[in-house]
XYZ file of C-alpha atoms in Angstrom:
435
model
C 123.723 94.836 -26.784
C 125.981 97.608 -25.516
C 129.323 96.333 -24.593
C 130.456 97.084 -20.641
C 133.102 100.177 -20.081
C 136.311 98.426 -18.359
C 135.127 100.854 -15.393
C 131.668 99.243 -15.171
C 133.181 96.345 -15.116
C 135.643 96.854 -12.338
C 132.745 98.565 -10.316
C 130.075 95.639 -10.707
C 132.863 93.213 -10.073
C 133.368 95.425 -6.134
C 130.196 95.876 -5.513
C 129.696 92.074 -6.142
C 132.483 91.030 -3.596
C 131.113 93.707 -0.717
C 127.701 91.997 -1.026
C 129.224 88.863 -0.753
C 131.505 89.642 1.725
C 128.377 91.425 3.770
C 126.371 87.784 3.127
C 129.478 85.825 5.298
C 129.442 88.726 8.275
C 125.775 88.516 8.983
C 125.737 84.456 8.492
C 127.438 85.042 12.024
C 130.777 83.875 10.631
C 132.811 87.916 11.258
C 133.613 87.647 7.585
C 136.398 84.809 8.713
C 135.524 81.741 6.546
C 132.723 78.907 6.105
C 132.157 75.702 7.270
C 135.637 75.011 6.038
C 137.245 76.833 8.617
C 138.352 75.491 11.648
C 136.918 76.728 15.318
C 138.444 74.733 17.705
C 137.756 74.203 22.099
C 135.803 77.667 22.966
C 135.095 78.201 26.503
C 132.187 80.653 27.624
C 131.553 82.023 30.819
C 128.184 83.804 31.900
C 125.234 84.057 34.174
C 122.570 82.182 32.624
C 120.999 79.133 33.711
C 122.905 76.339 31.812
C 120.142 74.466 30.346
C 119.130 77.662 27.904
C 122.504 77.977 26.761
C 123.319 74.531 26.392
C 120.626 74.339 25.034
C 121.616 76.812 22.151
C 125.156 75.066 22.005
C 123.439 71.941 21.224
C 121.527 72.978 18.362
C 124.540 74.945 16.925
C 126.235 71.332 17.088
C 123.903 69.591 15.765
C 123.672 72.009 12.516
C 127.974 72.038 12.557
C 130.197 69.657 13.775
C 132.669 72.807 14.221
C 130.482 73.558 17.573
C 131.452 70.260 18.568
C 134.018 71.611 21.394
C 131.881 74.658 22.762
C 131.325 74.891 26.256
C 129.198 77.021 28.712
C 130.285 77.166 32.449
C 127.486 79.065 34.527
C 128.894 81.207 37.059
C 127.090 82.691 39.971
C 126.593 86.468 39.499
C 127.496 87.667 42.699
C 131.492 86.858 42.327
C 131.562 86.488 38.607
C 133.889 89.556 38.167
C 136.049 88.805 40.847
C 136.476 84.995 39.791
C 136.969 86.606 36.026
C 139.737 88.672 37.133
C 141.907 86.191 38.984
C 140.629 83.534 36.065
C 142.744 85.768 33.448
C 145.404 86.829 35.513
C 146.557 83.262 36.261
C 146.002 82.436 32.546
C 142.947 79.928 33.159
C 140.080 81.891 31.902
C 137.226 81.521 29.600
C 137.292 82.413 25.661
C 134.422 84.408 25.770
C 132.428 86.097 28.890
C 129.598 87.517 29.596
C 130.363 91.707 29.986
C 127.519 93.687 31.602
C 127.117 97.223 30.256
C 128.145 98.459 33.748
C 131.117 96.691 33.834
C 133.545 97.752 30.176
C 135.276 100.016 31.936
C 136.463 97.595 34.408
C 137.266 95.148 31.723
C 138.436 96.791 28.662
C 141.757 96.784 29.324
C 141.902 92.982 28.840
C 139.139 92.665 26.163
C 140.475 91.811 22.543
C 138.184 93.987 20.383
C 136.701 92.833 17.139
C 138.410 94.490 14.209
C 136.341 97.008 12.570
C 137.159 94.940 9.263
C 135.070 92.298 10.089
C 132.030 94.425 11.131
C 132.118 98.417 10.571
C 130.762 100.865 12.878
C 127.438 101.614 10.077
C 126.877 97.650 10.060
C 127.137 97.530 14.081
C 124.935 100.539 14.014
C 122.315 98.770 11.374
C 122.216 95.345 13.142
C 122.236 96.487 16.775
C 120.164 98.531 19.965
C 121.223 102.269 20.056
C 122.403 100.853 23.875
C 125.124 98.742 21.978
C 127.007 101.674 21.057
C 128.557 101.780 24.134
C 130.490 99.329 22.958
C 132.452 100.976 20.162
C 135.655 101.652 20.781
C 138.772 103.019 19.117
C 140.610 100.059 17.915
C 137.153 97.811 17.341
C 134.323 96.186 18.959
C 134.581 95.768 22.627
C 131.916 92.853 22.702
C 129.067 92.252 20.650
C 125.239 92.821 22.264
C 123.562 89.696 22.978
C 120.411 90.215 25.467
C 118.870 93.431 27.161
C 116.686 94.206 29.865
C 115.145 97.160 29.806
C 113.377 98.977 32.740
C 109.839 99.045 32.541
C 106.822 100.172 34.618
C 104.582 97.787 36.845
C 101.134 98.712 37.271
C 98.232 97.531 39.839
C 95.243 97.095 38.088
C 93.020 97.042 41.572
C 94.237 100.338 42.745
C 94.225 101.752 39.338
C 90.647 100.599 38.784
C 89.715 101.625 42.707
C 90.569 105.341 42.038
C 88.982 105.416 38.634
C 91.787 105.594 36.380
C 91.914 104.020 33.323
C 95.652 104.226 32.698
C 98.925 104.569 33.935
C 101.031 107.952 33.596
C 102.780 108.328 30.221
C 104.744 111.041 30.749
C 105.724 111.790 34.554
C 103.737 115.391 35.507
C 100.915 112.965 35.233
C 101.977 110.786 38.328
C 101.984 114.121 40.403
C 97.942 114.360 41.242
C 98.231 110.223 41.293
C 100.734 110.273 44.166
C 98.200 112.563 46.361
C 96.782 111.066 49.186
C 92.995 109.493 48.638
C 94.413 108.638 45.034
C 96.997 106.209 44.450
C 98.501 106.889 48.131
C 96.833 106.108 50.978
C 98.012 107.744 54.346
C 96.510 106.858 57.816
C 95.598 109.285 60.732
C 98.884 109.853 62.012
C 100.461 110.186 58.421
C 101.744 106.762 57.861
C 102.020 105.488 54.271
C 99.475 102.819 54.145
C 99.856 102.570 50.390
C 101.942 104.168 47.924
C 101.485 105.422 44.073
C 105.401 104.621 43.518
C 108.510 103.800 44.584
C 110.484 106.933 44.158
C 112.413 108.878 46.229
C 114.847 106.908 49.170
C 117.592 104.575 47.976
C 117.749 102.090 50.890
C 114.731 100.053 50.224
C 114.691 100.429 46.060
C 116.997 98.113 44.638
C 116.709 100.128 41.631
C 117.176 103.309 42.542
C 120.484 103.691 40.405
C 119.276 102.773 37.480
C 116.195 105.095 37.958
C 117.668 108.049 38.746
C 120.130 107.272 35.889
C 116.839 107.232 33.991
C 115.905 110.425 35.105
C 118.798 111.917 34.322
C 119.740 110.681 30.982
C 115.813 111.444 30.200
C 116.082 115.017 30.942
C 118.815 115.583 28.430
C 121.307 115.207 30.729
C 124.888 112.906 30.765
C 126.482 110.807 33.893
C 129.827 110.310 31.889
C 131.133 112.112 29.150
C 132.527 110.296 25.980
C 133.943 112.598 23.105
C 136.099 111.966 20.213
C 139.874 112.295 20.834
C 138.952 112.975 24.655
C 139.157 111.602 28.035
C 135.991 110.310 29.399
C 134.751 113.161 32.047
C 131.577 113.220 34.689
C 128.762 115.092 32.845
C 126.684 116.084 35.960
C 127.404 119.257 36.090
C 126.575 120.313 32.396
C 123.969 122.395 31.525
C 121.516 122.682 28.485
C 121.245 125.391 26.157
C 118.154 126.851 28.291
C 120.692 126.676 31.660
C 119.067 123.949 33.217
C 121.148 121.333 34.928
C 119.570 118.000 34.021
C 120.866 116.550 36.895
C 119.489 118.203 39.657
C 115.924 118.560 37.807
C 116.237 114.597 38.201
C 117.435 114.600 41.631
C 114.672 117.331 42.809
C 112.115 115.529 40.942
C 112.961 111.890 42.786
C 113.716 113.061 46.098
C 110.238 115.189 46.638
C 108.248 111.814 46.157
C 110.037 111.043 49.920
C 109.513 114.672 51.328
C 107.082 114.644 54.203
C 106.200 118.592 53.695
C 105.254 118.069 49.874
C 101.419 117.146 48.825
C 103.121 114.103 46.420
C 104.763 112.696 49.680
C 104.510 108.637 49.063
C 107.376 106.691 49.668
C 110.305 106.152 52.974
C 112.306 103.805 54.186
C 110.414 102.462 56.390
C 108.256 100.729 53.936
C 109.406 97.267 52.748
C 111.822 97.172 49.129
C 109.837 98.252 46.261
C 109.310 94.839 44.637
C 108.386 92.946 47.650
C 105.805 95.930 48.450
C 104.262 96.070 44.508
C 103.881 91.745 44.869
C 102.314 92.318 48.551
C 99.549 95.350 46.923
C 101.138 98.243 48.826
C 102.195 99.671 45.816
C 100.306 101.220 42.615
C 103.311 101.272 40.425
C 107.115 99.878 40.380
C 109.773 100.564 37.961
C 111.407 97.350 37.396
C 113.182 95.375 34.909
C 111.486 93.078 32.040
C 113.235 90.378 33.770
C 111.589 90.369 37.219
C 108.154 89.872 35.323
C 108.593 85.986 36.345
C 109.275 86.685 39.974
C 106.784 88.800 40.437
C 104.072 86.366 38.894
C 105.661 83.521 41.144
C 105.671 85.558 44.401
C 101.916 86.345 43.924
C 99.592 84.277 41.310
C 96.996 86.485 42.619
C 98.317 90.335 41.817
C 96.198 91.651 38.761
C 98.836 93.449 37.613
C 100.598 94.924 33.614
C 102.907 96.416 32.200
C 103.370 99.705 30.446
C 106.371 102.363 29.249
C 108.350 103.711 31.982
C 106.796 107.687 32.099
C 109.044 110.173 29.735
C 109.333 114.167 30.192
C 106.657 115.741 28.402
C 107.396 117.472 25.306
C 110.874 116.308 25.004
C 111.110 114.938 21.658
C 112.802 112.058 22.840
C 111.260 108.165 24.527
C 114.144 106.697 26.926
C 114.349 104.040 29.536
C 117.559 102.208 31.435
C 118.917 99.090 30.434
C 120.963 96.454 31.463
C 123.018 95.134 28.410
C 124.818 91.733 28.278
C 126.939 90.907 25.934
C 129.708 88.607 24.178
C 133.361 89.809 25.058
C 136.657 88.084 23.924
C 139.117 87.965 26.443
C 142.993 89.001 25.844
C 144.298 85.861 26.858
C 142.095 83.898 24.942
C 144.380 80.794 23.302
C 141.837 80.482 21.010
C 140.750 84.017 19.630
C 139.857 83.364 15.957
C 137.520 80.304 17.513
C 135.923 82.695 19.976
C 135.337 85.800 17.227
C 133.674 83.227 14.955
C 131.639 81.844 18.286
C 131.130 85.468 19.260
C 129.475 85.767 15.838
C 127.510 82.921 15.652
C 125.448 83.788 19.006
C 125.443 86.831 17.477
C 122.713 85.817 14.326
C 119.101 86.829 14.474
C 117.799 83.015 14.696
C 119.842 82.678 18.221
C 119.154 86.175 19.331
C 115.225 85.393 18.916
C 115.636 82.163 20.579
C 117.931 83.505 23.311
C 115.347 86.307 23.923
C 112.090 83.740 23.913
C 113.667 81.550 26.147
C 114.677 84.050 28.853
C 111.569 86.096 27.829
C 113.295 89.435 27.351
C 113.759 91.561 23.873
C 115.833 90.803 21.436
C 119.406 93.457 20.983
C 118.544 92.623 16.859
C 117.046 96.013 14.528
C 115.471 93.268 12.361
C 113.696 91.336 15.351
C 112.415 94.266 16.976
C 111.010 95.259 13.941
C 108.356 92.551 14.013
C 105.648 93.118 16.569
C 105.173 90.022 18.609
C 102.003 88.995 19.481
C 102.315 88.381 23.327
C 100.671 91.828 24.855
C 104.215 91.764 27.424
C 106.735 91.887 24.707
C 105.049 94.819 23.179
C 106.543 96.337 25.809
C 109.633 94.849 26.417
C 110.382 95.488 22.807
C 109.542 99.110 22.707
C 111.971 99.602 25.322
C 114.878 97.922 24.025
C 114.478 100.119 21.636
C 114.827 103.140 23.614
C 117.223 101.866 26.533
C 120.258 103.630 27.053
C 122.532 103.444 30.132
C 126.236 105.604 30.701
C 130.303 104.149 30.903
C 130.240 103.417 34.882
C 133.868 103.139 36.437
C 133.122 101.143 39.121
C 129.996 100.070 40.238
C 130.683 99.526 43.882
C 131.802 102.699 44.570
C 129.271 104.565 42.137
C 126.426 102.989 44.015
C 127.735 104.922 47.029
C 127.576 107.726 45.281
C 124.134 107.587 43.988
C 123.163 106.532 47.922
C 124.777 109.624 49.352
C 123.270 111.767 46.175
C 120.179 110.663 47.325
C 120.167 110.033 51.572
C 122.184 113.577 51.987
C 118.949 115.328 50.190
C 116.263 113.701 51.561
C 117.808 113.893 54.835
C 117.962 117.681 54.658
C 121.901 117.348 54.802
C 122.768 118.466 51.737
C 120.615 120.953 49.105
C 120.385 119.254 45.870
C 122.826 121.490 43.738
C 125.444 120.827 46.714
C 124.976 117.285 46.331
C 125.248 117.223 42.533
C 128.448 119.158 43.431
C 129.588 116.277 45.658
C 128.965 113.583 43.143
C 129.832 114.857 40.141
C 133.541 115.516 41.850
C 133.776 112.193 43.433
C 132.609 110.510 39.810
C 135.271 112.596 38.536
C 137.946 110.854 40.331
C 137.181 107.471 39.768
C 137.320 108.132 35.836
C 141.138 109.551 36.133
């Protein structure tokens, strides 16, 4: 047998420690150590009902003693950042927290990111949603994905079935002849919406009407916020493609007409109840909701023969997105316990918890691996898919970019504003909350 160069040698013995190495990261461990190594009182904050996550906890534990001194405090939603911030300031907060996708820029500045030698950008990349990437930052990991809910579309069957069409719209110039009146909408004598085809066009009664039009948007080609290398972060409504389109106001123009009384696709106003409340009560053909709200809807009416489907894309655009809402696993600054948190972080982190995380909340897994394996529940399908394709955009404040969107919107359909001017408007405002 041929004897081994000293340079094979040296080469098999590296590429024998990186595959080791890679074995400890994806055990869920950040490369820091086995059972050997010490974890310590972790504290976790989030928005989940307790019993699924203590539930997790528990069977961590009963695996590894280490988990032993893991805790979950549920928090209510509606003042968890604001109970976060002061938590941290005064030095009493959690280990790890829950960080909405909507919400890093509000919180990086007190987020201890995950070195980039215990998981590189390619491995992130490899394990993780393409929405995750968001979370990338200069210095390291700003949080590590752990649940998404993508935006999906809600279909009547009855109305679909009523007007002798077999499916929904795949790709959104299809919902044009659906939204004309004696289809899908239904308008009485005096022009009243009796029924509508969708829930497009007003802001005040859609609760997600940011996240559509964000969908629109980011759908058309176009960006909301700007991230480049070695740059600031800048508003991206205003940019153009190479044909000279603006994305933006194609997406605005597009959403708004659905509420404009002189066009033939005129279906939706705010005098009609919210969107949801209207699909559940059959006044609605289609809503564009999250994968979450499947449960609420079935709750609020046993009766609705209702499915799911893709969210419509723009025809021939070589490209499937929806808009999702990303939760993940941040490690505060002030953490007194930051090794025991990145090792924590990690842990929730592996496929077997992701996949029970995801059945128990009945969402999609933020796992590559998981979502490769077509489930077998007609729902998930779905859901899956769209993780897959769910992106969403760097918001600097959600408050105040929700007022934004609201004018965007109100100031067009109210014939106060034409839509380029009200691009304008938004795209300057957005501006100044990012400096």
């Amino acid at each position: 047998m041929k004897k081994l160069s000293t340079f094979q040698i040296i080469f098999i013995g590296v590429f024998i420690f990186f595959t080791v190495a890679g074995v400890l990261l994806f055990a869920g461990v950040g490369g820091l150590g086995g059972k050997n190594t010490k974890i310590g009182a972790v504290i976790i904050w989030g928005t989940y009902d307790n019993r699924i996550m203590n539930g997790i906890l528990n069977e961590l534990s009963s695996n590894d003693s280490r988990f032993d001194k893991v805790m979950y405090v549920e928090k209510d939603p509606r003042s968890f950042n604001k109970n976060l911030v002061e938590a941290l300031a005064s030095g009493s907060g959690p280990d790890i927290f829950f960080l909405k996708q909507d919400t890093i820029l509000r919180h990086k500045d007190k987020i201890f990111p995950i070195p980039y030698s215990l998981m590189s950008k390619r491995e992130f990349k490899d394990v993780f949603i393409q929405e995750g990437e968001l979370l990338l930052g200069k210095k390291g990991i700003i949080a590590l994905p752990f649940v998404i809910d993508p935006m999906i579309l809600y279909w009547n069957r009855d109305h679909y079935s009523q007007a002798g069409i077999s499916q929904p719209p795949r790709f959104w110039d299809e919902l044009l002849p659906l939204a004309l009146n004696g289809v899908l909408t239904q308008r009485g004598e005096s022009g009243a919406i009796l029924r509508s085809a969708f829930s497009i066009g007003e802001y005040q009664n859609i609760a997600n009407a940011k996240g559509l039009l964000s969908m629109l948007i980011l759908q058309a080609g176009g960006k909301l916020v700007v991230r480049e290398e070695g740059r600031p972060l800048s508003p991206g409504l205003l940019r153009r493609l190479n044909d000279g389109q603006t994305p933006s106001e194609n997406a605005l123009r597009f959403y708004t007409d659905f509420a404009n009384p002189a066009k033939t696709i005129y279906t939706w106003n705010r005098s009609l109840p919210e969107a949801k409340q209207a699909f559940v009560s059959g006044i609605l053909s289609n809503y564009v909701g999250f994968a979450s709200e499947l449960t609420s809807i079935r709750e609020k009416n046993a009766n609705l023969n209702f499915d799911v489907a893709p969210v419509p894309q723009v025809r021939n655009s070589g490209n499937s997105v929806t808009y999702g809402n990303l939760v993940s696993l941040a490690i505060p600054k002030t953490s007194k316990n930051i090794n025991g948190a990145i090792q924590i972080a990690f842990a929730l982190t592996r496929d077997s918890v992701l996949k029970e995380i995801s059945e128990k909340m009945g969402l999609a897994p933020v796992s590559r691996l998981l979502l490769s394996k077509r489930p077998s529940d007609p729902f998930k399908v779905i859901f899956n898919d769209a993780a897959l394709q769910s992106r969403a955009w760097l918001d600097p404040q959600v408050d105040k970019t929700d007022a934004i969107f609201k004018t965007m919107i109100e100031s067009v359909v109210s014939g106060r504003a034409r839509i380029g001017g009200a691009v304008n408007t938004a795209n300057q405002e957005l501006g100044n909350l990012l400096k």
